[in-house]
Amino acid sequence: MDLSGVYPQVPALNPEAQKALDRALLFGGHNNWTGRHERDHARNALDAVVRGGVLDVDTVVGYALAHAGVTEAGAKNLRSSLERKRR
């Protein structure tokens, strides 16, 4: 919490988006989404909230890096997977 007022407050995530993020990030033991099953699960868990405009890909990847102990390689794999799904 920033008591100085210098940094803007980050809005809370939509509860539906939070659940989708947690389903995707906690699945498969943080193996960086390298297997087909893990990629498909992450895409399916996050597709509706990204497609519906609740979250953007940058927010999803940032959340993964900040909250789930995901590596840089995992974040890149997640971004690539979500962007491929949107094409």
Short mmCIF file of N, CA, C and O in Angstrom, two decimals:
data_model
loop_
_atom_site.label_atom_id
_atom_site.label_comp_id
_atom_site.label_asym_id
_atom_site.label_seq_id
_atom_site.Cartn_x
_atom_site.Cartn_y
_atom_site.Cartn_z
N MET A 1 0.84 -1.17 0.00
CA MET A 1 0.00 0.00 0.00
C MET A 1 0.89 1.24 0.00
O MET A 1 1.81 1.37 0.80
N ASP A 2 0.60 2.18 -0.86
CA ASP A 2 1.38 3.41 -0.97
C ASP A 2 0.70 4.50 -0.15
O ASP A 2 -0.33 5.02 -0.55
N LEU A 3 1.29 4.85 0.98
CA LEU A 3 0.72 5.89 1.82
C LEU A 3 1.15 7.30 1.38
O LEU A 3 0.57 8.28 1.81
N SER A 4 2.16 7.36 0.51
CA SER A 4 2.66 8.67 0.07
C SER A 4 1.75 9.33 -0.96
O SER A 4 1.81 10.53 -1.15
N GLY A 5 0.97 8.54 -1.66
CA GLY A 5 0.12 9.08 -2.71
C GLY A 5 0.85 9.30 -4.01
O GLY A 5 0.28 9.80 -4.98
N VAL A 6 2.12 8.92 -4.07
CA VAL A 6 2.92 9.13 -5.28
C VAL A 6 2.56 8.11 -6.36
O VAL A 6 2.49 8.45 -7.53
N TYR A 7 2.32 6.87 -5.95
CA TYR A 7 2.06 5.82 -6.92
C TYR A 7 0.56 5.58 -7.04
O TYR A 7 -0.15 5.54 -6.05
N PRO A 8 0.08 5.43 -8.26
CA PRO A 8 -1.36 5.20 -8.43
C PRO A 8 -1.77 3.85 -7.87
O PRO A 8 -0.99 2.90 -7.87
N GLN A 9 -2.98 3.78 -7.38
CA GLN A 9 -3.52 2.53 -6.88
C GLN A 9 -3.91 1.65 -8.07
O GLN A 9 -4.49 2.12 -9.04
N VAL A 10 -3.57 0.40 -7.97
CA VAL A 10 -3.93 -0.55 -9.02
C VAL A 10 -5.33 -1.05 -8.73
O VAL A 10 -5.61 -1.50 -7.61
N PRO A 11 -6.23 -0.97 -9.70
CA PRO A 11 -7.59 -1.44 -9.44
C PRO A 11 -7.62 -2.95 -9.20
O PRO A 11 -6.79 -3.69 -9.74
N ALA A 12 -8.55 -3.39 -8.40
CA ALA A 12 -8.72 -4.81 -8.12
C ALA A 12 -9.16 -5.53 -9.39
O ALA A 12 -9.85 -4.96 -10.23
N LEU A 13 -8.74 -6.78 -9.50
CA LEU A 13 -9.14 -7.57 -10.66
C LEU A 13 -10.59 -8.02 -10.52
O LEU A 13 -11.07 -8.26 -9.41
N ASN A 14 -11.24 -8.14 -11.63
CA ASN A 14 -12.57 -8.71 -11.71
C ASN A 14 -12.50 -10.13 -11.11
O ASN A 14 -11.58 -10.88 -11.42
N PRO A 15 -13.44 -10.53 -10.25
CA PRO A 15 -13.40 -11.86 -9.63
C PRO A 15 -13.35 -13.01 -10.64
O PRO A 15 -12.67 -14.00 -10.43
N GLU A 16 -14.07 -12.87 -11.76
CA GLU A 16 -14.04 -13.89 -12.81
C GLU A 16 -12.64 -14.01 -13.41
O GLU A 16 -12.13 -15.11 -13.65
N ALA A 17 -12.01 -12.86 -13.63
CA ALA A 17 -10.66 -12.86 -14.17
C ALA A 17 -9.67 -13.46 -13.19
O ALA A 17 -8.79 -14.24 -13.57
N GLN A 18 -9.82 -13.14 -11.91
CA GLN A 18 -8.95 -13.69 -10.87
C GLN A 18 -9.04 -15.21 -10.84
O GLN A 18 -8.02 -15.90 -10.79
N LYS A 19 -10.23 -15.76 -10.93
CA LYS A 19 -10.41 -17.21 -10.92
C LYS A 19 -9.77 -17.85 -12.15
O LYS A 19 -9.13 -18.89 -12.06
N ALA A 20 -9.95 -17.21 -13.31
CA ALA A 20 -9.36 -17.74 -14.54
C ALA A 20 -7.84 -17.73 -14.47
O ALA A 20 -7.17 -18.69 -14.87
N LEU A 21 -7.28 -16.65 -13.94
CA LEU A 21 -5.83 -16.57 -13.79
C LEU A 21 -5.32 -17.66 -12.87
O LEU A 21 -4.35 -18.36 -13.18
N ASP A 22 -5.97 -17.83 -11.75
CA ASP A 22 -5.53 -18.85 -10.79
C ASP A 22 -5.66 -20.26 -11.36
O ASP A 22 -4.77 -21.09 -11.16
N ARG A 23 -6.75 -20.53 -12.09
CA ARG A 23 -6.90 -21.85 -12.73
C ARG A 23 -5.76 -22.12 -13.70
O ARG A 23 -5.21 -23.21 -13.75
N ALA A 24 -5.41 -21.13 -14.48
CA ALA A 24 -4.35 -21.31 -15.48
C ALA A 24 -2.98 -21.41 -14.84
O ALA A 24 -2.16 -22.23 -15.23
N LEU A 25 -2.72 -20.58 -13.85
CA LEU A 25 -1.39 -20.49 -13.29
C LEU A 25 -1.07 -21.61 -12.31
O LEU A 25 0.09 -21.99 -12.14
N LEU A 26 -2.07 -22.15 -11.65
CA LEU A 26 -1.83 -23.18 -10.66
C LEU A 26 -1.90 -24.58 -11.24
O LEU A 26 -1.68 -25.55 -10.54
N PHE A 27 -2.17 -24.68 -12.52
CA PHE A 27 -2.30 -25.97 -13.19
C PHE A 27 -0.93 -26.45 -13.68
O PHE A 27 -0.16 -25.69 -14.22
N GLY A 28 -0.61 -27.69 -13.47
CA GLY A 28 0.59 -28.28 -14.05
C GLY A 28 1.88 -27.99 -13.32
O GLY A 28 2.95 -28.26 -13.84
N GLY A 29 1.83 -27.42 -12.14
CA GLY A 29 3.02 -27.24 -11.34
C GLY A 29 4.03 -26.24 -11.88
O GLY A 29 5.22 -26.42 -11.71
N HIS A 30 3.58 -25.18 -12.51
CA HIS A 30 4.48 -24.11 -12.99
C HIS A 30 5.58 -24.65 -13.90
O HIS A 30 6.74 -24.39 -13.73
N ASN A 31 5.20 -25.43 -14.90
CA ASN A 31 6.21 -25.98 -15.79
C ASN A 31 6.40 -25.14 -17.05
O ASN A 31 6.83 -25.62 -18.08
N ASN A 32 6.07 -23.88 -16.94
CA ASN A 32 6.28 -22.91 -18.02
C ASN A 32 5.45 -23.17 -19.27
O ASN A 32 5.78 -22.71 -20.34
N TRP A 33 4.38 -23.92 -19.13
CA TRP A 33 3.45 -24.16 -20.24
C TRP A 33 4.17 -24.70 -21.47
O TRP A 33 3.94 -24.27 -22.59
N THR A 34 5.05 -25.66 -21.25
CA THR A 34 5.79 -26.21 -22.39
C THR A 34 5.08 -27.39 -23.02
O THR A 34 5.31 -27.69 -24.18
N GLY A 35 4.26 -28.09 -22.26
CA GLY A 35 3.54 -29.23 -22.82
C GLY A 35 2.22 -28.80 -23.46
O GLY A 35 1.63 -27.79 -23.09
N ARG A 36 1.79 -29.56 -24.43
CA ARG A 36 0.54 -29.23 -25.15
C ARG A 36 -0.64 -29.15 -24.19
O ARG A 36 -1.46 -28.24 -24.28
N HIS A 37 -0.74 -30.10 -23.27
CA HIS A 37 -1.86 -30.13 -22.33
C HIS A 37 -1.89 -28.87 -21.47
O HIS A 37 -2.95 -28.27 -21.26
N GLU A 38 -0.72 -28.44 -20.99
CA GLU A 38 -0.63 -27.24 -20.16
C GLU A 38 -0.98 -25.98 -20.95
O GLU A 38 -1.67 -25.09 -20.47
N ARG A 39 -0.47 -25.88 -22.18
CA ARG A 39 -0.79 -24.72 -23.04
C ARG A 39 -2.29 -24.65 -23.31
O ARG A 39 -2.90 -23.58 -23.21
N ASP A 40 -2.87 -25.79 -23.66
CA ASP A 40 -4.31 -25.82 -23.95
C ASP A 40 -5.12 -25.43 -22.72
O ASP A 40 -6.10 -24.68 -22.83
N HIS A 41 -4.72 -25.92 -21.56
CA HIS A 41 -5.44 -25.59 -20.34
C HIS A 41 -5.37 -24.08 -20.05
O HIS A 41 -6.38 -23.46 -19.74
N ALA A 42 -4.18 -23.51 -20.15
CA ALA A 42 -4.02 -22.07 -19.90
C ALA A 42 -4.84 -21.26 -20.89
O ALA A 42 -5.52 -20.31 -20.51
N ARG A 43 -4.77 -21.61 -22.16
CA ARG A 43 -5.55 -20.89 -23.17
C ARG A 43 -7.03 -20.96 -22.88
O ARG A 43 -7.73 -19.95 -22.94
N ASN A 44 -7.52 -22.16 -22.57
CA ASN A 44 -8.95 -22.32 -22.30
C ASN A 44 -9.37 -21.57 -21.05
O ASN A 44 -10.45 -20.97 -21.01
N ALA A 45 -8.54 -21.58 -20.02
CA ALA A 45 -8.89 -20.90 -18.78
C ALA A 45 -8.91 -19.38 -18.95
O ALA A 45 -9.68 -18.69 -18.30
N LEU A 46 -8.06 -18.86 -19.82
CA LEU A 46 -7.91 -17.41 -19.95
C LEU A 46 -8.60 -16.82 -21.17
O LEU A 46 -8.80 -15.61 -21.24
N ASP A 47 -8.96 -17.64 -22.12
CA ASP A 47 -9.49 -17.13 -23.38
C ASP A 47 -10.72 -16.26 -23.20
O ASP A 47 -10.82 -15.18 -23.79
N ALA A 48 -11.66 -16.69 -22.39
CA ALA A 48 -12.91 -15.93 -22.24
C ALA A 48 -12.68 -14.56 -21.64
O ALA A 48 -13.27 -13.58 -22.10
N VAL A 49 -11.81 -14.46 -20.66
CA VAL A 49 -11.58 -13.15 -20.03
C VAL A 49 -10.76 -12.23 -20.93
O VAL A 49 -10.96 -11.02 -20.93
N VAL A 50 -9.85 -12.80 -21.72
CA VAL A 50 -9.07 -11.98 -22.66
C VAL A 50 -9.96 -11.56 -23.82
O VAL A 50 -10.01 -10.39 -24.19
N ARG A 51 -10.68 -12.51 -24.39
CA ARG A 51 -11.55 -12.22 -25.54
C ARG A 51 -12.68 -11.25 -25.16
O ARG A 51 -13.06 -10.40 -25.93
N GLY A 52 -13.18 -11.38 -23.93
CA GLY A 52 -14.26 -10.52 -23.47
C GLY A 52 -13.80 -9.14 -23.04
O GLY A 52 -14.62 -8.30 -22.65
N GLY A 53 -12.50 -8.90 -23.07
CA GLY A 53 -11.98 -7.58 -22.72
C GLY A 53 -11.84 -7.35 -21.23
O GLY A 53 -11.55 -6.24 -20.80
N VAL A 54 -12.04 -8.39 -20.42
CA VAL A 54 -11.90 -8.25 -18.97
C VAL A 54 -10.43 -8.06 -18.61
O VAL A 54 -10.09 -7.29 -17.73
N LEU A 55 -9.55 -8.79 -19.30
CA LEU A 55 -8.11 -8.67 -19.13
C LEU A 55 -7.45 -8.59 -20.49
O LEU A 55 -7.97 -9.13 -21.45
N ASP A 56 -6.29 -7.95 -20.54
CA ASP A 56 -5.51 -8.00 -21.77
C ASP A 56 -4.33 -8.94 -21.55
O ASP A 56 -4.04 -9.35 -20.44
N VAL A 57 -3.66 -9.28 -22.63
CA VAL A 57 -2.56 -10.23 -22.56
C VAL A 57 -1.45 -9.71 -21.64
O VAL A 57 -0.87 -10.47 -20.86
N ASP A 58 -1.16 -8.41 -21.69
CA ASP A 58 -0.11 -7.84 -20.84
C ASP A 58 -0.43 -8.02 -19.35
O ASP A 58 0.45 -8.33 -18.55
N THR A 59 -1.69 -7.84 -18.98
CA THR A 59 -2.10 -8.01 -17.59
C THR A 59 -1.95 -9.47 -17.16
O THR A 59 -1.47 -9.75 -16.06
N VAL A 60 -2.33 -10.38 -18.02
CA VAL A 60 -2.21 -11.81 -17.71
C VAL A 60 -0.75 -12.18 -17.48
O VAL A 60 -0.40 -12.82 -16.49
N VAL A 61 0.12 -11.74 -18.38
CA VAL A 61 1.53 -12.07 -18.27
C VAL A 61 2.15 -11.40 -17.04
O VAL A 61 2.92 -12.02 -16.30
N GLY A 62 1.79 -10.16 -16.78
CA GLY A 62 2.29 -9.47 -15.59
C GLY A 62 1.84 -10.15 -14.31
O GLY A 62 2.63 -10.30 -13.37
N TYR A 63 0.60 -10.59 -14.28
CA TYR A 63 0.09 -11.30 -13.10
C TYR A 63 0.87 -12.60 -12.89
O TYR A 63 1.24 -12.94 -11.78
N ALA A 64 1.12 -13.31 -13.98
CA ALA A 64 1.86 -14.57 -13.89
C ALA A 64 3.26 -14.34 -13.32
O ALA A 64 3.72 -15.08 -12.45
N LEU A 65 3.92 -13.31 -13.77
CA LEU A 65 5.26 -13.00 -13.27
C LEU A 65 5.24 -12.58 -11.81
O LEU A 65 6.12 -12.95 -11.04
N ALA A 66 4.25 -11.81 -11.43
CA ALA A 66 4.21 -11.23 -10.08
C ALA A 66 3.65 -12.17 -9.02
O ALA A 66 4.06 -12.11 -7.87
N HIS A 67 2.72 -13.04 -9.38
CA HIS A 67 1.99 -13.79 -8.37
C HIS A 67 2.21 -15.30 -8.38
O HIS A 67 1.83 -15.96 -7.43
N ALA A 68 2.76 -15.82 -9.41
CA ALA A 68 2.78 -17.28 -9.50
C ALA A 68 4.19 -17.87 -9.56
O ALA A 68 4.33 -19.06 -9.77
N GLY A 69 5.20 -17.05 -9.43
CA GLY A 69 6.55 -17.59 -9.49
C GLY A 69 6.90 -18.12 -10.86
O GLY A 69 7.74 -18.99 -11.01
N VAL A 70 6.26 -17.61 -11.89
CA VAL A 70 6.50 -18.04 -13.26
C VAL A 70 7.81 -17.42 -13.73
O VAL A 70 8.09 -16.25 -13.46
N THR A 71 8.60 -18.19 -14.44
CA THR A 71 9.86 -17.68 -14.96
C THR A 71 9.62 -16.79 -16.17
O THR A 71 8.53 -16.77 -16.75
N GLU A 72 10.66 -16.11 -16.59
CA GLU A 72 10.58 -15.28 -17.80
C GLU A 72 10.22 -16.14 -19.01
O GLU A 72 9.40 -15.75 -19.84
N ALA A 73 10.82 -17.33 -19.11
CA ALA A 73 10.51 -18.24 -20.22
C ALA A 73 9.04 -18.65 -20.18
O ALA A 73 8.37 -18.71 -21.22
N GLY A 74 8.53 -18.92 -18.98
CA GLY A 74 7.12 -19.28 -18.84
C GLY A 74 6.20 -18.15 -19.26
O GLY A 74 5.19 -18.37 -19.91
N ALA A 75 6.56 -16.92 -18.88
CA ALA A 75 5.75 -15.76 -19.26
C ALA A 75 5.74 -15.58 -20.77
O ALA A 75 4.71 -15.27 -21.36
N LYS A 76 6.88 -15.78 -21.40
CA LYS A 76 6.96 -15.68 -22.86
C LYS A 76 6.11 -16.76 -23.52
O LYS A 76 5.41 -16.49 -24.50
N ASN A 77 6.17 -17.98 -22.98
CA ASN A 77 5.35 -19.06 -23.52
C ASN A 77 3.86 -18.76 -23.37
O ASN A 77 3.08 -19.01 -24.28
N LEU A 78 3.49 -18.22 -22.22
CA LEU A 78 2.09 -17.87 -21.98
C LEU A 78 1.64 -16.79 -22.94
O LEU A 78 0.58 -16.89 -23.56
N ARG A 79 2.45 -15.74 -23.11
CA ARG A 79 2.11 -14.66 -24.05
C ARG A 79 1.95 -15.20 -25.46
O ARG A 79 0.96 -14.92 -26.15
N SER A 80 2.90 -15.99 -25.90
CA SER A 80 2.85 -16.56 -27.24
C SER A 80 1.60 -17.40 -27.45
O SER A 80 0.93 -17.30 -28.47
N SER A 81 1.28 -18.20 -26.45
CA SER A 81 0.12 -19.06 -26.53
C SER A 81 -1.18 -18.25 -26.63
O SER A 81 -2.05 -18.53 -27.44
N LEU A 82 -1.30 -17.22 -25.80
CA LEU A 82 -2.52 -16.39 -25.81
C LEU A 82 -2.63 -15.58 -27.10
O LEU A 82 -3.72 -15.43 -27.65
N GLU A 83 -1.52 -15.06 -27.60
CA GLU A 83 -1.56 -14.29 -28.83
C GLU A 83 -1.89 -15.18 -30.03
O GLU A 83 -2.61 -14.77 -30.93
N ARG A 84 -1.38 -16.39 -30.04
CA ARG A 84 -1.68 -17.33 -31.11
C ARG A 84 -3.16 -17.66 -31.13
O ARG A 84 -3.78 -17.77 -32.18
N LYS A 85 -3.75 -17.80 -29.96
CA LYS A 85 -5.18 -18.14 -29.84
C LYS A 85 -6.04 -17.01 -30.40
O LYS A 85 -7.09 -17.24 -30.96
N ARG A 86 -5.59 -15.77 -30.27
CA ARG A 86 -6.39 -14.62 -30.69
C ARG A 86 -6.36 -14.38 -32.19
O ARG A 86 -7.14 -13.62 -32.72
N ARG A 87 -5.44 -15.00 -32.91
CA ARG A 87 -5.33 -14.79 -34.37
C ARG A 87 -6.41 -15.48 -35.11
O ARG A 87 -6.99 -16.41 -34.79
#
